[in-house]
């Protein structure tokens, strides 16, 4: 199951959700301001992070600057608790499933979340990346055939 961590005012979050919806990708949305993030959530993110906390937190965020914090001086548990208490320090959106994670919205990278059957159909259609209309046509063909 794909989980996407979002905030209401995040335009990249809206783009990611729109893309997932257009590709009929099932996901669970967790609004960081309405859903208290847990140690489990953070552990799931860190399991897929190549650079640990650096991949998921924004040290340029207002709260980091106000508190004059240095991530290097904090223990893992201190940093997790800080994230739980201040979820706005997380980069957004964070899209994660059991195999992969994407931080932020990237039109190319988000394609890893397309179900394999749809990816195979797209690849067999020999469409060009630059031709968005042809890509949309292939998606419509897939979903129309899949609905039958």
Short mmCIF file of C-alpha atoms in Angstrom, two decimals:
data_model
loop_
_atom_site.label_atom_id
_atom_site.label_comp_id
_atom_site.label_asym_id
_atom_site.label_seq_id
_atom_site.Cartn_x
_atom_site.Cartn_y
_atom_site.Cartn_z
CA UNK A 1 0.00 0.00 0.00
CA UNK A 2 1.26 3.45 -0.90
CA UNK A 3 1.17 6.12 1.76
CA UNK A 4 1.54 9.78 0.88
CA UNK A 5 2.35 12.31 3.59
CA UNK A 6 0.98 15.73 2.70
CA UNK A 7 -0.07 19.14 3.96
CA UNK A 8 -3.02 21.11 2.61
CA UNK A 9 -1.07 24.11 1.30
CA UNK A 10 1.58 22.06 -0.51
CA UNK A 11 1.30 22.40 -4.30
CA UNK A 12 3.69 19.47 -4.88
CA UNK A 13 1.42 17.33 -2.69
CA UNK A 14 -1.58 18.27 -4.84
CA UNK A 15 0.36 17.42 -8.02
CA UNK A 16 1.41 14.04 -6.63
CA UNK A 17 -2.14 13.14 -5.54
CA UNK A 18 -3.52 14.25 -8.91
CA UNK A 19 -0.95 12.10 -10.71
CA UNK A 20 -1.73 9.06 -8.55
CA UNK A 21 -5.46 9.57 -9.09
CA UNK A 22 -5.02 9.90 -12.87
CA UNK A 23 -3.14 6.59 -12.89
CA UNK A 24 -5.70 4.89 -10.65
CA UNK A 25 -3.01 4.19 -8.07
CA UNK A 26 -4.54 3.39 -4.69
CA UNK A 27 -2.96 5.27 -1.81
CA UNK A 28 -3.58 6.35 1.74
CA UNK A 29 -3.11 10.04 2.40
CA UNK A 30 -1.81 11.19 5.76
CA UNK A 31 -2.15 14.89 6.30
CA UNK A 32 0.76 15.77 8.59
CA UNK A 33 -1.29 18.36 10.43
CA UNK A 34 -4.35 16.16 11.00
CA UNK A 35 -2.69 12.77 11.47
CA UNK A 36 -0.08 12.50 14.19
CA UNK A 37 3.00 10.96 12.66
CA UNK A 38 4.42 8.00 14.58
CA UNK A 39 7.77 6.33 15.12
CA UNK A 40 6.53 3.62 12.73
CA UNK A 41 5.95 6.23 9.99
CA UNK A 42 9.41 7.70 10.49
CA UNK A 43 11.03 4.25 10.57
CA UNK A 44 9.29 3.35 7.30
CA UNK A 45 10.66 6.52 5.69
CA UNK A 46 14.16 5.96 7.04
CA UNK A 47 14.15 2.35 5.84
CA UNK A 48 14.01 3.67 2.26
CA UNK A 49 16.18 6.77 2.72
CA UNK A 50 19.64 6.67 1.21
CA UNK A 51 20.89 9.51 3.40
CA UNK A 52 18.90 8.98 6.58
CA UNK A 53 17.19 12.01 8.07
CA UNK A 54 18.75 14.29 5.45
CA UNK A 55 16.37 12.81 2.87
CA UNK A 56 13.19 13.53 4.80
CA UNK A 57 13.68 16.69 6.87
CA UNK A 58 14.22 20.25 5.84
CA UNK A 59 16.85 21.82 8.07
CA UNK A 60 16.06 25.13 6.33
CA UNK A 61 12.59 25.12 7.85
CA UNK A 62 11.54 27.98 10.07
CA UNK A 63 11.43 25.90 13.24
CA UNK A 64 15.02 24.67 12.78
CA UNK A 65 16.23 28.21 12.37
CA UNK A 66 14.19 29.54 15.31
CA UNK A 67 15.46 26.86 17.66
CA UNK A 68 18.99 27.01 16.24
CA UNK A 69 19.18 23.21 16.07
CA UNK A 70 21.95 21.09 14.65
CA UNK A 71 20.84 17.65 13.46
CA UNK A 72 24.33 16.33 14.04
CA UNK A 73 24.03 17.08 17.77
CA UNK A 74 20.75 15.18 18.16
CA UNK A 75 20.35 11.47 18.84
CA UNK A 76 18.08 9.39 16.61
CA UNK A 77 15.36 9.25 19.27
CA UNK A 78 15.61 13.01 19.91
CA UNK A 79 15.27 13.70 16.21
CA UNK A 80 12.31 11.32 15.84
CA UNK A 81 10.55 12.97 18.78
CA UNK A 82 11.28 16.39 17.31
CA UNK A 83 9.68 15.30 14.01
CA UNK A 84 6.65 13.92 15.83
CA UNK A 85 6.23 17.22 17.70
CA UNK A 86 7.02 19.35 14.62
CA UNK A 87 5.86 17.49 11.48
CA UNK A 88 6.21 20.65 9.39
CA UNK A 89 9.97 20.00 9.23
CA UNK A 90 9.33 17.04 6.93
CA UNK A 91 9.86 17.57 3.23
CA UNK A 92 6.67 17.10 1.23
CA UNK A 93 5.18 15.11 -0.21
CA UNK A 94 6.72 11.89 0.99
CA UNK A 95 5.41 8.93 -1.00
CA UNK A 96 6.36 5.53 0.36
CA UNK A 97 5.42 1.89 -0.09
CA UNK A 98 7.04 -1.34 0.99
CA UNK A 99 9.83 -1.09 -1.63
CA UNK A 100 10.53 2.56 -2.38
CA UNK A 101 10.15 6.19 -1.40
CA UNK A 102 9.97 9.47 -3.24
CA UNK A 103 10.41 12.81 -1.53
CA UNK A 104 8.94 15.77 -3.35
CA UNK A 105 7.12 15.58 -6.66
CA UNK A 106 9.01 14.57 -9.76
CA UNK A 107 7.00 13.71 -12.87
CA UNK A 108 9.49 11.06 -13.99
CA UNK A 109 10.38 9.47 -10.65
CA UNK A 110 6.77 9.06 -9.50
CA UNK A 111 6.26 6.55 -12.32
CA UNK A 112 7.87 3.86 -10.16
CA UNK A 113 4.53 3.69 -8.33
CA UNK A 114 2.63 2.67 -11.48
CA UNK A 115 1.45 -0.95 -11.18
CA UNK A 116 3.61 -3.34 -13.20
CA UNK A 117 0.75 -4.32 -15.52
CA UNK A 118 0.20 -0.68 -16.50
CA UNK A 119 3.96 -0.04 -16.87
CA UNK A 120 4.21 -3.02 -19.23
CA UNK A 121 1.25 -1.72 -21.25
CA UNK A 122 2.80 1.75 -21.52
CA UNK A 123 6.18 0.33 -22.55
CA UNK A 124 4.62 -1.93 -25.19
CA UNK A 125 2.81 1.08 -26.69
CA UNK A 126 6.09 2.66 -27.87
CA UNK A 127 5.13 6.20 -26.95
CA UNK A 128 7.55 9.07 -26.65
CA UNK A 129 8.04 10.85 -23.33
CA UNK A 130 7.68 14.22 -25.03
CA UNK A 131 4.22 13.41 -26.40
CA UNK A 132 1.88 13.91 -23.47
CA UNK A 133 -1.26 13.56 -25.60
CA UNK A 134 -0.15 10.14 -26.85
CA UNK A 135 0.65 9.11 -23.26
CA UNK A 136 -2.83 10.21 -22.13
CA UNK A 137 -4.38 8.22 -25.00
CA UNK A 138 -2.50 5.09 -23.94
CA UNK A 139 -3.67 5.57 -20.34
CA UNK A 140 -7.27 5.91 -21.51
CA UNK A 141 -6.95 2.75 -23.62
CA UNK A 142 -5.55 0.84 -20.67
CA UNK A 143 -8.22 1.97 -18.22
CA UNK A 144 -11.03 1.47 -20.75
CA UNK A 145 -9.83 -2.08 -21.52
CA UNK A 146 -9.20 -2.81 -17.84
CA UNK A 147 -12.75 -1.72 -16.94
CA UNK A 148 -14.28 -4.23 -19.38
#
